[in-house]
Amino acid sequence: MPERATSSEKTREALIRAGLRLFGEKGFDGTSTREIAAAAGTNIASIAYHFRGKEGLQLACAEFITTAMGGVAYHAMGNLAGNPELSSREEARALLVKGVEMIVQFIAGRPEAAEIVQFVLRELMHPSPALDHIYSGLFEPVHVRLCQLWAAATGEPADSDEVKLTVFSLIGQVVYFRIAEAAIMRRMGWSETGSDQTRDIARTVIANLNAILDARMRSAR
Amino acid sequence: MPERATSSEKTREALIRAGLRLFGEKGFDGTSTREIAAAAGTNIASIAYHFRGKEGLQLACAEFITTAMGGVAYHAMGNLAGNPELSSREEARALLVKGVEMIVQFIAGRPEAAEIVQFVLRELMHPSPALDHIYSGLFEPVHVRLCQLWAAATGEPADSDEVKLTVFSLIGQVVYFRIAEAAIMRRMGWSETGSDQTRDIARTVIANLNAILDARMRSAR
DNA sequence: GTCTATAAACAGATAGAC
DNA sequence: GTCTATCTGTTTATAGAC
């Protein structure tokens, strides 16, 4: 692991970043290797050299996403793999709210996230071998962790269908604001999706989360 | 408007149905005109003849969607354009719940809806001229109607940002179950998305809707 | 209106010079 | 490792026979 990036590594990373952006924007089939090479400031042959071809680059992009997002998810929700121990329901609920808030900030707020979210969504809609990496490296661990937090906050079993589906519905809300951004901006009369808009979205999603949690707590009595 | 479909009209419709399915499944760029013609049981040249080319077919698919979905939406939520008059909050709430339930049944439940939903989502993610038809013919009127129902049920103003964003979040929940179907099935251990699964999804979404409505009613006091 | 044949452009992959 | 030139197959669009 050299500290200074070699020329080879720079080209490799530039190709991944270009692939991520273009695959996310226009899809795998909609993007030509010529475009990717041009965006990365290199030549077409380097894609075959570094990744064995266009599909190899797609896979490398998926690996990049799981690595990069793992760090974000860790910050948002604590250890993904272990320690489901939480001292109190209140603490778990606070962590859940904070986690969802950070997910909104990332998915709906950060412009760089658009390409990542779109890349993942395209994989979900039209699975390729790259989806396996994303599922086991990102999708499942994040979902499991959110279910743990939900269970700790409500007392419901973390592996019940009810909890799992509710957590999916939470994620779905957030993701939709990024997918349908074009239409939502038009309907809301927004000219951009800046920090004001992200705040409004976060407020809506958190209000929903609290409403659903409260309803569950009441019905559990 | 002839009562019996002519040969020309049959070919036209077959091309639209094939285009809808294939564009939805694999995207516009991922689908070749050869595939579409083969799926429609006709030849490549007929696409140019009937629709001026591949893009023209895409536009015709969007028009087909707005027309076909208009009927579904009408059944689910009453007149889209006019009569926002509703006699009581309870009636409005019942109509809202029923409307969302039918949207779930359609979007998440009916297999034929998968291609339509995916077609629309692809347009949202990567807008083409076809998005304009879908936005003004389907997306906006449905959203406006849901906001009217929400306003009538809660007393909140139908054109407030809060109501509009909350309605978006409701739609997002439902849509996500269709987008992420592959990953959700894996996480839930489902081998298919049949009526049992659709019922569970509907139950989750309706429970969320009721929780959010209840929270709003309480805070309004 | 339908269909075959073909044109013109473009795709991804690769050989070989440097 | 990088890059140019090129190979091979596929794409959309279209001309013209029927």
mmCIF file of C-alpha atoms in Angstrom, chain A:
data_model
loop_
_atom_site.group_PDB
_atom_site.id
_atom_site.type_symbol
_atom_site.label_atom_id
_atom_site.label_comp_id
_atom_site.label_asym_id
_atom_site.label_seq_id
_atom_site.Cartn_x
_atom_site.Cartn_y
_atom_site.Cartn_z
ATOM 1 C CA MET A 1 0.000 0.000 0.000
ATOM 2 C CA PRO A 2 2.129 2.904 -1.231
ATOM 3 C CA GLU A 3 1.541 6.269 0.378
ATOM 4 C CA ARG A 4 1.953 8.203 -2.839
ATOM 5 C CA ALA A 5 -0.480 7.295 -5.570
ATOM 6 C CA THR A 6 1.308 5.954 -8.593
ATOM 7 C CA SER A 7 0.329 7.046 -12.054
ATOM 8 C CA SER A 8 -1.392 3.712 -12.516
ATOM 9 C CA GLU A 9 -3.505 4.154 -9.404
ATOM 10 C CA LYS A 10 -4.461 7.666 -10.413
ATOM 11 C CA THR A 11 -5.736 6.459 -13.757
ATOM 12 C CA ARG A 12 -7.547 3.603 -12.071
ATOM 13 C CA GLU A 13 -9.322 5.925 -9.657
ATOM 14 C CA ALA A 14 -10.137 8.474 -12.342
ATOM 15 C CA LEU A 15 -11.803 5.721 -14.381
ATOM 16 C CA ILE A 16 -13.847 4.544 -11.399
ATOM 17 C CA ARG A 17 -15.028 8.061 -10.601
ATOM 18 C CA ALA A 18 -15.925 8.727 -14.224
ATOM 19 C CA GLY A 19 -17.680 5.365 -14.495
ATOM 20 C CA LEU A 20 -19.630 5.951 -11.319
ATOM 21 C CA ARG A 21 -20.857 9.329 -12.498
ATOM 22 C CA LEU A 22 -21.684 8.311 -16.055
ATOM 23 C CA PHE A 23 -23.209 4.921 -15.209
ATOM 24 C CA GLY A 24 -25.341 6.665 -12.579
ATOM 25 C CA GLU A 25 -26.401 9.466 -14.907
ATOM 26 C CA LYS A 26 -27.062 7.578 -18.108
ATOM 27 C CA GLY A 27 -26.948 3.928 -17.213
ATOM 28 C CA PHE A 28 -24.511 1.189 -18.175
ATOM 29 C CA ASP A 29 -25.792 0.779 -21.710
ATOM 30 C CA GLY A 30 -26.200 4.507 -22.179
ATOM 31 C CA THR A 31 -22.537 5.159 -21.478
ATOM 32 C CA SER A 32 -19.800 4.354 -23.986
ATOM 33 C CA THR A 33 -16.270 3.418 -23.017
ATOM 34 C CA ARG A 34 -15.108 6.337 -25.146
ATOM 35 C CA GLU A 35 -17.033 8.783 -22.935
ATOM 36 C CA ILE A 36 -15.651 7.230 -19.782
ATOM 37 C CA ALA A 37 -12.083 7.371 -21.029
ATOM 38 C CA ALA A 38 -12.506 10.982 -22.121
ATOM 39 C CA ALA A 39 -14.035 11.979 -18.757
ATOM 40 C CA ALA A 40 -11.161 10.274 -16.943
ATOM 41 C CA GLY A 41 -8.603 11.963 -19.187
ATOM 42 C CA THR A 42 -7.215 8.738 -20.542
ATOM 43 C CA ASN A 43 -7.671 6.361 -23.482
ATOM 44 C CA ILE A 44 -10.146 3.590 -24.205
ATOM 45 C CA ALA A 45 -7.596 0.808 -23.962
ATOM 46 C CA SER A 46 -6.864 1.628 -20.322
ATOM 47 C CA ILE A 47 -10.312 0.359 -19.319
ATOM 48 C CA ALA A 48 -9.486 -3.085 -20.626
ATOM 49 C CA TYR A 49 -6.015 -2.887 -19.099
ATOM 50 C CA HIS A 50 -7.169 -1.965 -15.583
ATOM 51 C CA PHE A 51 -10.554 -3.690 -15.377
ATOM 52 C CA ARG A 52 -10.613 -6.318 -18.125
ATOM 53 C CA GLY A 53 -13.410 -4.403 -19.856
ATOM 54 C CA LYS A 54 -16.509 -2.312 -19.333
ATOM 55 C CA GLU A 55 -18.199 -4.839 -17.041
ATOM 56 C CA GLY A 56 -15.112 -5.076 -14.869
ATOM 57 C CA LEU A 57 -15.220 -1.311 -14.396
ATOM 58 C CA GLN A 58 -18.872 -1.566 -13.358
ATOM 59 C CA LEU A 59 -17.923 -4.125 -10.721
ATOM 60 C CA ALA A 60 -15.070 -1.937 -9.489
ATOM 61 C CA CYS A 61 -17.532 0.955 -9.160
ATOM 62 C CA ALA A 62 -19.782 -1.225 -7.000
ATOM 63 C CA GLU A 63 -16.837 -2.147 -4.778
ATOM 64 C CA PHE A 64 -15.900 1.519 -4.485
ATOM 65 C CA ILE A 65 -19.432 2.350 -3.373
ATOM 66 C CA THR A 66 -19.595 -0.275 -0.648
ATOM 67 C CA THR A 67 -16.218 0.839 0.703
ATOM 68 C CA ALA A 68 -16.991 4.540 0.573
ATOM 69 C CA MET A 69 -20.496 4.238 1.981
ATOM 70 C CA GLY A 70 -19.447 1.904 4.762
ATOM 71 C CA GLY A 71 -17.693 4.826 6.421
ATOM 72 C CA VAL A 72 -20.703 7.100 6.088
ATOM 73 C CA ALA A 73 -23.041 4.454 7.478
ATOM 74 C CA TYR A 74 -20.697 3.813 10.393
ATOM 75 C CA HIS A 75 -20.768 7.482 11.354
ATOM 76 C CA ALA A 76 -24.536 7.602 11.040
ATOM 77 C CA MET A 77 -25.482 4.481 12.955
ATOM 78 C CA GLY A 78 -22.537 3.081 14.844
ATOM 79 C CA ASN A 79 -20.991 -0.312 14.278
ATOM 80 C CA LEU A 80 -22.848 -2.083 11.513
ATOM 81 C CA ALA A 81 -21.717 -5.590 12.309
ATOM 82 C CA GLY A 82 -21.715 -6.046 16.059
ATOM 83 C CA ASN A 83 -22.797 -4.424 19.330
ATOM 84 C CA PRO A 84 -26.547 -4.312 19.107
ATOM 85 C CA GLU A 85 -26.403 -3.534 22.847
ATOM 86 C CA LEU A 86 -28.106 -0.269 23.646
ATOM 87 C CA SER A 87 -28.640 0.821 27.205
ATOM 88 C CA SER A 88 -32.144 2.235 26.834
ATOM 89 C CA ARG A 89 -35.073 2.639 24.476
ATOM 90 C CA GLU A 90 -34.586 6.390 24.540
ATOM 91 C CA GLU A 91 -30.962 6.036 23.495
ATOM 92 C CA ALA A 92 -31.862 3.665 20.685
ATOM 93 C CA ARG A 93 -34.589 5.977 19.475
ATOM 94 C CA ALA A 94 -32.264 8.964 19.510
ATOM 95 C CA LEU A 95 -29.696 7.004 17.523
ATOM 96 C CA LEU A 96 -32.368 5.901 15.076
ATOM 97 C CA VAL A 97 -33.569 9.457 14.521
ATOM 98 C CA LYS A 98 -30.017 10.723 14.171
ATOM 99 C CA GLY A 99 -29.194 7.901 11.768
ATOM 100 C CA VAL A 100 -32.172 8.591 9.532
ATOM 101 C CA GLU A 101 -31.380 12.304 9.630
ATOM 102 C CA MET A 102 -27.845 11.657 8.435
ATOM 103 C CA ILE A 103 -29.095 9.329 5.734
ATOM 104 C CA VAL A 104 -31.356 12.117 4.485
ATOM 105 C CA GLN A 105 -28.500 14.614 4.618
ATOM 106 C CA PHE A 106 -26.390 12.266 2.551
ATOM 107 C CA ILE A 107 -28.879 10.834 0.073
ATOM 108 C CA ALA A 108 -31.053 13.867 -0.533
ATOM 109 C CA GLY A 109 -28.581 16.585 0.375
ATOM 110 C CA ARG A 110 -25.130 15.932 -0.992
ATOM 111 C CA PRO A 111 -24.928 16.409 -4.756
ATOM 112 C CA GLU A 112 -22.108 13.861 -5.001
ATOM 113 C CA ALA A 113 -24.488 11.283 -3.587
ATOM 114 C CA ALA A 114 -26.778 11.597 -6.594
ATOM 115 C CA GLU A 115 -24.537 9.519 -8.818
ATOM 116 C CA ILE A 116 -24.035 6.861 -6.139
ATOM 117 C CA VAL A 117 -27.745 6.593 -5.367
ATOM 118 C CA GLN A 118 -28.610 6.426 -9.047
ATOM 119 C CA PHE A 119 -25.947 3.806 -9.667
ATOM 120 C CA VAL A 120 -27.365 1.639 -6.888
ATOM 121 C CA LEU A 121 -30.956 2.177 -7.994
ATOM 122 C CA ARG A 122 -30.123 1.197 -11.541
ATOM 123 C CA GLU A 123 -28.578 -1.989 -10.201
ATOM 124 C CA LEU A 124 -31.692 -2.698 -8.149
ATOM 125 C CA MET A 125 -33.959 -2.123 -11.135
ATOM 126 C CA HIS A 126 -31.817 -4.117 -13.527
ATOM 127 C CA PRO A 127 -29.493 -6.383 -11.545
ATOM 128 C CA SER A 128 -26.007 -7.190 -12.819
ATOM 129 C CA PRO A 129 -23.210 -9.108 -11.058
ATOM 130 C CA ALA A 130 -22.324 -5.788 -9.384
ATOM 131 C CA LEU A 131 -25.533 -5.942 -7.335
ATOM 132 C CA ASP A 132 -24.211 -8.837 -5.239
ATOM 133 C CA HIS A 133 -21.392 -6.658 -3.915
ATOM 134 C CA ILE A 134 -23.750 -3.816 -3.134
ATOM 135 C CA TYR A 135 -26.342 -6.053 -1.503
ATOM 136 C CA SER A 136 -24.041 -7.934 0.859
ATOM 137 C CA GLY A 137 -21.640 -5.044 1.439
ATOM 138 C CA LEU A 138 -24.071 -2.177 1.932
ATOM 139 C CA PHE A 139 -27.775 -2.842 1.488
ATOM 140 C CA GLU A 140 -28.109 -5.735 3.934
ATOM 141 C CA PRO A 141 -25.814 -4.508 6.735
ATOM 142 C CA VAL A 142 -27.456 -1.064 6.758
ATOM 143 C CA HIS A 143 -30.912 -2.608 6.826
ATOM 144 C CA VAL A 144 -29.978 -5.056 9.575
ATOM 145 C CA ARG A 145 -28.539 -2.231 11.677
ATOM 146 C CA LEU A 146 -31.642 -0.074 11.252
ATOM 147 C CA CYS A 147 -33.798 -3.044 12.244
ATOM 148 C CA GLN A 148 -31.674 -3.521 15.374
ATOM 149 C CA LEU A 149 -32.100 0.129 16.302
ATOM 150 C CA TRP A 150 -35.828 -0.052 15.611
ATOM 151 C CA ALA A 151 -36.147 -3.163 17.753
ATOM 152 C CA ALA A 152 -34.193 -1.586 20.600
ATOM 153 C CA ALA A 153 -36.355 1.535 20.432
ATOM 154 C CA THR A 154 -39.729 -0.209 20.297
ATOM 155 C CA GLY A 155 -39.207 -3.616 21.854
ATOM 156 C CA GLU A 156 -40.398 -5.310 18.667
ATOM 157 C CA PRO A 157 -38.349 -8.275 17.389
ATOM 158 C CA ALA A 158 -35.623 -7.106 14.987
ATOM 159 C CA ASP A 159 -36.120 -9.973 12.581
ATOM 160 C CA SER A 160 -39.903 -9.735 12.300
ATOM 161 C CA ASP A 161 -41.443 -9.050 8.904
ATOM 162 C CA GLU A 162 -43.236 -6.057 10.360
ATOM 163 C CA VAL A 163 -40.031 -4.338 11.478
ATOM 164 C CA LYS A 164 -38.166 -5.183 8.304
ATOM 165 C CA LEU A 165 -40.934 -3.815 6.076
ATOM 166 C CA THR A 166 -41.298 -0.677 8.173
ATOM 167 C CA VAL A 167 -37.571 0.014 7.873
ATOM 168 C CA PHE A 168 -37.816 -0.479 4.104
ATOM 169 C CA SER A 169 -40.626 2.039 3.994
ATOM 170 C CA LEU A 170 -38.447 4.549 5.855
ATOM 171 C CA ILE A 171 -35.609 4.111 3.385
ATOM 172 C CA GLY A 172 -38.033 4.316 0.486
ATOM 173 C CA GLN A 173 -39.259 7.725 1.553
ATOM 174 C CA VAL A 174 -35.752 9.143 1.523
ATOM 175 C CA VAL A 175 -34.642 7.505 -1.686
ATOM 176 C CA TYR A 176 -37.694 8.777 -3.561
ATOM 177 C CA PHE A 177 -36.728 12.386 -2.951
ATOM 178 C CA ARG A 178 -33.549 11.718 -4.897
ATOM 179 C CA ILE A 179 -35.074 9.593 -7.658
ATOM 180 C CA ALA A 180 -37.963 11.885 -8.437
ATOM 181 C CA GLU A 181 -35.925 15.032 -7.873
ATOM 182 C CA ALA A 182 -36.721 16.461 -11.315
ATOM 183 C CA ALA A 183 -40.482 16.114 -10.880
ATOM 184 C CA ILE A 184 -40.469 17.099 -7.203
ATOM 185 C CA MET A 185 -38.561 20.306 -7.905
ATOM 186 C CA ARG A 186 -41.093 21.180 -10.558
ATOM 187 C CA ARG A 187 -44.063 20.495 -8.293
ATOM 188 C CA MET A 188 -42.521 22.305 -5.319
ATOM 189 C CA GLY A 189 -41.422 25.243 -7.418
ATOM 190 C CA TRP A 190 -37.797 24.712 -6.385
ATOM 191 C CA SER A 191 -35.064 25.924 -8.704
ATOM 192 C CA GLU A 192 -32.379 23.935 -6.894
ATOM 193 C CA THR A 193 -32.003 21.318 -4.179
ATOM 194 C CA GLY A 194 -29.951 23.237 -1.647
ATOM 195 C CA SER A 195 -29.650 23.113 2.112
ATOM 196 C CA ASP A 196 -33.055 24.753 2.629
ATOM 197 C CA GLN A 197 -34.748 22.060 0.585
ATOM 198 C CA THR A 198 -32.807 19.265 2.279
ATOM 199 C CA ARG A 199 -33.875 20.646 5.661
ATOM 200 C CA ASP A 200 -37.538 20.562 4.630
ATOM 201 C CA ILE A 201 -37.180 16.993 3.392
ATOM 202 C CA ALA A 202 -35.404 15.901 6.576
ATOM 203 C CA ARG A 203 -38.095 17.534 8.694
ATOM 204 C CA THR A 204 -40.819 15.649 6.820
ATOM 205 C CA VAL A 205 -39.095 12.284 7.053
ATOM 206 C CA ILE A 206 -38.225 12.675 10.747
ATOM 207 C CA ALA A 207 -41.776 13.774 11.547
ATOM 208 C CA ASN A 208 -43.026 10.622 9.836
ATOM 209 C CA LEU A 209 -40.520 8.483 11.717
ATOM 210 C CA ASN A 210 -41.587 9.919 15.064
ATOM 211 C CA ALA A 211 -45.264 9.513 14.192
ATOM 212 C CA ILE A 212 -44.769 5.844 13.278
ATOM 213 C CA LEU A 213 -42.656 5.165 16.378
ATOM 214 C CA ASP A 214 -45.245 6.828 18.635
ATOM 215 C CA ALA A 215 -48.031 4.779 17.092
ATOM 216 C CA ARG A 216 -46.090 1.559 17.686
ATOM 217 C CA MET A 217 -45.317 2.487 21.291
ATOM 218 C CA ARG A 218 -48.970 3.231 21.967
ATOM 219 C CA SER A 219 -50.253 0.024 20.394
ATOM 220 C CA ALA A 220 -47.680 -1.986 22.380
ATOM 221 C CA ARG A 221 -49.207 -0.930 25.704
#
